[in-house]
Amino acid sequence: MIVSSTQADPSKDSATNTDALQNSPFLRACRREPVPYTPVWLMRQAGRYMPEYRAVRERTTFLELCKRPELAAEVTVTAAKRLGVDAAIIFADILLILEPMNLDLEFAKGEGPVIHNPVRSSEDIEALREVEDISALDYVYEAIRQTRYALPRDLPLIGFAGAPFTLASYMIEGGASKNYIHTKRLMYTDEAAWHEMMRKIARSLPRYLNAQIAAGAQAVQLFDSWVGSLSTHDYRRYVLPHTRAVIESITPGVPVIHFGTGTATLLEAMREAGGDVLGLDWRISLDEGWRRLGQDKAVMGNLDPIALFTDRDFVRRETKRILNEAGERNGHIFNLGHGILPETPVDNVLALVDAVHELSARR
Ligand code: CP3
């Protein structure tokens, strides 16, 4: 799909187009306004579970796919249209920002992400580059422009980035981790160096996210996927101020979704860090999580991704249970508690989207 980037300039949008977007169920729910039905989208909705994605992916590596705006836009738009979801999320990765920060990133086949020069010492932290010139990530903004142009005019597009803790954990561990030994050891034994690293990340992120907004994203999500590995004490001391600094610097009026997993014990602290919408995973009930966050927040979640490995009837039953927990409150965005897994049957994903729309329709 080739589209002209000049035509996709969001500043040239007509007023009606902006109204249609701002009145979409997804953005209304972000603002806790009444909606005709509960909006739904799915983390990793463009991914390997989908044959259309695998077909594009056969021709390129994952990083190349991220760096070719016309392909990134194509997989973003295809997934959103195929599923009939209420928001698209730009196809990219939380780790792309590592490259302009001087880290050597590779997505190794079958292994997931590998950082060949992980951050382990205070010298490494000094060598870590704060992203001042965000043009290194121009390909992401171009993908957003092309996607915005190709999407239905009333379908919101979500931009995203990793949150400081989750990004730091990849930079320090050099990849995925189970126990975060290097990360926590640095945090515990050299607090000044830890905060210096977190500041470099936290100053880079708003520039990146605000550039995504300027290119055409209507909301942004901060993924703090692995923050659930921390105690509340450690979260408050080592992470909260940095996440808060990022969220406070996001373009005013643009909803921020603050997402993590395993956060049942952290919700109050995450609320303090900020965000208009807080993500909940399935380990806490939507009702309890929402009560703990307070009714002045919107919530996103929280179906267990494994529920999609059953059948339509079970998917429908679970959907109904979660919608009942949300009840008549405004501000629920339906999602999984974490990303769709590669082996997920597409039919069950389609059944989920239908079930959310049907069972939540307000008469
Ligand atoms: O949601 C979407 O559809 C948008 C695209 C998106 C991807 N990654 C594409 C991707 C988003 C929002 C992400 C975020 C991301 N990336 C997170 C936070 C979300 C979460 O799951 O907690 C994290 C931790 C990463 C880092 C990352 N990227 C890992 C650990 C992996 C390997 C895991 C795997 O499934 O292979 C990736 C690769 C990745 N990012 C894939 C996709 C579709 C699979 C790559 C492939 O096609 O082989």
Short mmCIF file of N, CA and C in Angstrom, two decimals, residues 14-104:
data_model
loop_
_atom_site.label_atom_id
_atom_site.label_comp_id
_atom_site.label_asym_id
_atom_site.label_seq_id
_atom_site.Cartn_x
_atom_site.Cartn_y
_atom_site.Cartn_z
N SER A 14 -10.31 17.77 8.18
CA SER A 14 -11.46 18.67 8.32
C SER A 14 -12.00 18.56 9.74
N ALA A 15 -12.75 19.58 10.16
CA ALA A 15 -13.30 19.58 11.51
C ALA A 15 -14.20 18.37 11.73
N THR A 16 -14.98 18.01 10.71
CA THR A 16 -15.88 16.86 10.86
C THR A 16 -15.11 15.58 11.13
N ASN A 17 -14.00 15.45 10.46
CA ASN A 17 -13.20 14.25 10.66
C ASN A 17 -12.71 14.18 12.10
N THR A 18 -12.25 15.29 12.64
CA THR A 18 -11.80 15.33 14.03
C THR A 18 -12.96 14.98 14.96
N ASP A 19 -14.14 15.53 14.67
CA ASP A 19 -15.31 15.22 15.49
C ASP A 19 -15.62 13.74 15.46
N ALA A 20 -15.59 13.15 14.27
CA ALA A 20 -15.90 11.72 14.16
C ALA A 20 -14.92 10.90 14.99
N LEU A 21 -13.66 11.27 14.94
CA LEU A 21 -12.66 10.56 15.74
C LEU A 21 -12.91 10.77 17.22
N GLN A 22 -13.09 12.03 17.61
CA GLN A 22 -13.24 12.31 19.04
C GLN A 22 -14.52 11.73 19.62
N ASN A 23 -15.51 11.51 18.77
CA ASN A 23 -16.76 10.90 19.24
C ASN A 23 -16.78 9.38 19.12
N SER A 24 -15.67 8.80 18.72
CA SER A 24 -15.62 7.34 18.59
C SER A 24 -15.78 6.72 19.98
N PRO A 25 -16.38 5.53 20.04
CA PRO A 25 -16.55 4.87 21.34
C PRO A 25 -15.23 4.74 22.12
N PHE A 26 -14.14 4.46 21.42
CA PHE A 26 -12.87 4.31 22.14
C PHE A 26 -12.45 5.60 22.84
N LEU A 27 -12.46 6.72 22.11
CA LEU A 27 -12.00 7.97 22.75
C LEU A 27 -13.02 8.47 23.77
N ARG A 28 -14.31 8.23 23.53
CA ARG A 28 -15.31 8.58 24.54
C ARG A 28 -15.06 7.79 25.83
N ALA A 29 -14.78 6.50 25.68
CA ALA A 29 -14.53 5.67 26.87
C ALA A 29 -13.26 6.13 27.60
N CYS A 30 -12.24 6.53 26.85
CA CYS A 30 -11.02 7.06 27.50
C CYS A 30 -11.36 8.25 28.39
N ARG A 31 -12.35 9.03 27.95
CA ARG A 31 -12.77 10.22 28.73
C ARG A 31 -13.90 9.90 29.70
N ARG A 32 -14.28 8.64 29.82
CA ARG A 32 -15.37 8.18 30.69
C ARG A 32 -16.70 8.83 30.34
N GLU A 33 -16.95 8.95 29.04
CA GLU A 33 -18.25 9.42 28.58
C GLU A 33 -19.11 8.22 28.18
N PRO A 34 -20.43 8.38 28.16
CA PRO A 34 -21.31 7.27 27.75
C PRO A 34 -21.00 6.82 26.32
N VAL A 35 -21.17 5.53 26.07
CA VAL A 35 -20.88 4.96 24.75
C VAL A 35 -22.04 4.07 24.32
N PRO A 36 -22.28 3.93 23.00
CA PRO A 36 -23.36 3.06 22.54
C PRO A 36 -23.06 1.57 22.78
N TYR A 37 -21.78 1.22 22.87
CA TYR A 37 -21.35 -0.16 23.19
C TYR A 37 -19.92 -0.06 23.68
N THR A 38 -19.47 -1.08 24.39
CA THR A 38 -18.12 -1.06 24.95
C THR A 38 -17.09 -1.24 23.83
N PRO A 39 -16.17 -0.30 23.68
CA PRO A 39 -15.15 -0.45 22.64
C PRO A 39 -14.15 -1.56 23.01
N VAL A 40 -13.64 -2.22 21.98
CA VAL A 40 -12.69 -3.32 22.20
C VAL A 40 -11.56 -3.21 21.17
N TRP A 41 -10.34 -3.45 21.63
CA TRP A 41 -9.20 -3.69 20.73
C TRP A 41 -8.30 -4.66 21.48
N LEU A 42 -7.28 -5.20 20.82
CA LEU A 42 -6.49 -6.26 21.44
C LEU A 42 -5.00 -5.98 21.30
N MET A 43 -4.31 -6.07 22.40
CA MET A 43 -2.86 -5.88 22.33
C MET A 43 -2.26 -6.97 21.44
N ARG A 44 -1.32 -6.60 20.57
CA ARG A 44 -0.74 -7.49 19.55
C ARG A 44 -1.78 -7.95 18.54
N GLN A 45 -2.75 -7.07 18.24
CA GLN A 45 -3.79 -7.52 17.30
C GLN A 45 -3.23 -7.77 15.90
N ALA A 46 -2.13 -7.10 15.55
CA ALA A 46 -1.42 -7.45 14.32
C ALA A 46 -0.25 -8.32 14.73
N GLY A 47 -0.38 -9.61 14.59
CA GLY A 47 0.70 -10.49 15.03
C GLY A 47 0.62 -11.85 14.36
N ARG A 48 1.46 -12.74 14.84
CA ARG A 48 1.64 -14.00 14.11
C ARG A 48 0.44 -14.93 14.11
N TYR A 49 -0.54 -14.72 15.01
CA TYR A 49 -1.74 -15.57 15.00
C TYR A 49 -2.54 -15.36 13.71
N MET A 50 -2.26 -14.23 13.02
CA MET A 50 -3.09 -13.84 11.87
C MET A 50 -2.39 -14.19 10.56
N PRO A 51 -3.04 -14.99 9.68
CA PRO A 51 -2.40 -15.40 8.43
C PRO A 51 -1.95 -14.21 7.57
N GLU A 52 -2.74 -13.13 7.57
CA GLU A 52 -2.38 -11.95 6.77
C GLU A 52 -1.04 -11.37 7.24
N TYR A 53 -0.81 -11.38 8.55
CA TYR A 53 0.46 -10.89 9.10
C TYR A 53 1.60 -11.83 8.70
N ARG A 54 1.37 -13.13 8.85
CA ARG A 54 2.43 -14.09 8.53
C ARG A 54 2.84 -13.98 7.06
N ALA A 55 1.87 -13.69 6.21
CA ALA A 55 2.18 -13.57 4.78
C ALA A 55 3.13 -12.39 4.53
N VAL A 56 2.90 -11.26 5.17
CA VAL A 56 3.79 -10.10 5.00
C VAL A 56 5.14 -10.41 5.64
N ARG A 57 5.10 -11.04 6.80
CA ARG A 57 6.29 -11.31 7.59
C ARG A 57 7.23 -12.30 6.89
N GLU A 58 6.66 -13.17 6.03
CA GLU A 58 7.48 -14.12 5.27
C GLU A 58 8.50 -13.41 4.40
N ARG A 59 8.14 -12.20 3.96
CA ARG A 59 8.98 -11.47 3.01
C ARG A 59 10.03 -10.60 3.69
N THR A 60 9.95 -10.40 5.01
CA THR A 60 10.87 -9.47 5.69
C THR A 60 11.20 -9.98 7.09
N THR A 61 12.23 -9.39 7.67
CA THR A 61 12.48 -9.65 9.10
C THR A 61 11.55 -8.73 9.89
N PHE A 62 11.45 -9.00 11.19
CA PHE A 62 10.56 -8.20 12.03
C PHE A 62 11.01 -6.73 12.06
N LEU A 63 12.33 -6.50 12.22
CA LEU A 63 12.82 -5.11 12.28
C LEU A 63 12.60 -4.37 10.97
N GLU A 64 12.82 -5.07 9.85
CA GLU A 64 12.56 -4.44 8.54
C GLU A 64 11.10 -4.05 8.40
N LEU A 65 10.24 -4.94 8.89
CA LEU A 65 8.80 -4.67 8.81
C LEU A 65 8.48 -3.39 9.59
N CYS A 66 9.08 -3.25 10.77
CA CYS A 66 8.86 -2.03 11.56
C CYS A 66 9.38 -0.80 10.83
N LYS A 67 10.46 -0.97 10.07
CA LYS A 67 11.14 0.19 9.47
C LYS A 67 10.65 0.53 8.08
N ARG A 68 9.72 -0.26 7.56
CA ARG A 68 9.14 0.08 6.23
C ARG A 68 7.72 0.56 6.45
N PRO A 69 7.53 1.89 6.47
CA PRO A 69 6.23 2.46 6.83
C PRO A 69 5.06 1.89 6.04
N GLU A 70 5.26 1.61 4.74
CA GLU A 70 4.10 1.14 3.97
C GLU A 70 3.69 -0.27 4.42
N LEU A 71 4.68 -1.07 4.85
CA LEU A 71 4.34 -2.41 5.35
C LEU A 71 3.76 -2.35 6.76
N ALA A 72 4.37 -1.51 7.61
CA ALA A 72 3.85 -1.36 8.98
C ALA A 72 2.41 -0.86 8.94
N ALA A 73 2.14 0.11 8.03
CA ALA A 73 0.78 0.63 7.90
C ALA A 73 -0.15 -0.46 7.40
N GLU A 74 0.33 -1.23 6.45
CA GLU A 74 -0.54 -2.29 5.90
C GLU A 74 -0.94 -3.30 6.97
N VAL A 75 -0.01 -3.77 7.79
CA VAL A 75 -0.39 -4.78 8.78
C VAL A 75 -1.27 -4.17 9.89
N THR A 76 -1.02 -2.90 10.20
CA THR A 76 -1.86 -2.22 11.20
C THR A 76 -3.31 -2.14 10.74
N VAL A 77 -3.49 -1.67 9.50
CA VAL A 77 -4.84 -1.44 8.97
C VAL A 77 -5.55 -2.77 8.71
N THR A 78 -4.82 -3.74 8.16
CA THR A 78 -5.42 -5.04 7.87
C THR A 78 -5.97 -5.68 9.14
N ALA A 79 -5.19 -5.65 10.21
CA ALA A 79 -5.62 -6.29 11.46
C ALA A 79 -6.86 -5.59 12.02
N ALA A 80 -6.85 -4.26 12.03
CA ALA A 80 -7.98 -3.52 12.61
C ALA A 80 -9.26 -3.80 11.82
N LYS A 81 -9.14 -3.81 10.49
CA LYS A 81 -10.33 -4.03 9.65
C LYS A 81 -10.82 -5.47 9.74
N ARG A 82 -9.90 -6.41 9.71
CA ARG A 82 -10.28 -7.82 9.75
C ARG A 82 -11.03 -8.14 11.04
N LEU A 83 -10.57 -7.55 12.15
CA LEU A 83 -11.17 -7.87 13.45
C LEU A 83 -12.41 -7.03 13.74
N GLY A 84 -12.55 -5.89 13.09
CA GLY A 84 -13.67 -5.00 13.41
C GLY A 84 -13.55 -4.39 14.79
N VAL A 85 -12.32 -4.12 15.22
CA VAL A 85 -12.09 -3.53 16.54
C VAL A 85 -12.31 -2.02 16.50
N ASP A 86 -12.32 -1.40 17.67
CA ASP A 86 -12.66 0.02 17.81
C ASP A 86 -11.45 0.93 17.89
N ALA A 87 -10.25 0.37 17.77
CA ALA A 87 -9.03 1.19 17.68
C ALA A 87 -7.97 0.37 16.97
N ALA A 88 -7.07 1.07 16.30
CA ALA A 88 -5.89 0.43 15.72
C ALA A 88 -4.70 0.81 16.59
N ILE A 89 -3.68 -0.04 16.64
CA ILE A 89 -2.43 0.34 17.32
C ILE A 89 -1.33 0.24 16.29
N ILE A 90 -0.49 1.25 16.25
CA ILE A 90 0.52 1.29 15.20
C ILE A 90 1.46 0.09 15.33
N PHE A 91 1.78 -0.54 14.22
CA PHE A 91 2.70 -1.67 14.25
C PHE A 91 4.12 -1.16 14.44
N ALA A 92 4.72 -1.53 15.58
CA ALA A 92 6.07 -1.08 15.93
C ALA A 92 6.51 -1.96 17.09
N ASP A 93 7.49 -1.55 17.86
CA ASP A 93 7.88 -2.32 19.04
C ASP A 93 8.41 -1.38 20.11
N ILE A 94 8.22 -1.77 21.37
CA ILE A 94 8.71 -0.90 22.45
C ILE A 94 10.24 -0.79 22.43
N LEU A 95 10.91 -1.74 21.77
CA LEU A 95 12.38 -1.74 21.84
C LEU A 95 13.04 -0.91 20.73
N LEU A 96 12.27 -0.37 19.81
CA LEU A 96 12.88 0.39 18.70
C LEU A 96 13.69 1.57 19.21
N ILE A 97 13.27 2.17 20.31
CA ILE A 97 13.95 3.35 20.83
C ILE A 97 15.35 3.01 21.38
N LEU A 98 15.61 1.71 21.56
CA LEU A 98 16.94 1.34 22.04
C LEU A 98 18.04 1.68 21.04
N GLU A 99 17.71 1.59 19.75
CA GLU A 99 18.76 1.85 18.73
C GLU A 99 19.30 3.28 18.81
N PRO A 100 18.43 4.30 18.77
CA PRO A 100 18.99 5.66 18.89
C PRO A 100 19.59 5.94 20.28
N MET A 101 19.36 5.07 21.25
CA MET A 101 20.01 5.25 22.55
C MET A 101 21.36 4.54 22.60
N ASN A 102 21.83 4.05 21.45
CA ASN A 102 23.17 3.46 21.33
C ASN A 102 23.23 1.97 21.64
N LEU A 103 22.09 1.30 21.64
CA LEU A 103 22.11 -0.13 21.94
C LEU A 103 21.92 -0.92 20.65
N ASP A 104 22.53 -2.09 20.64
CA ASP A 104 22.57 -2.92 19.44
C ASP A 104 21.50 -4.01 19.56
#
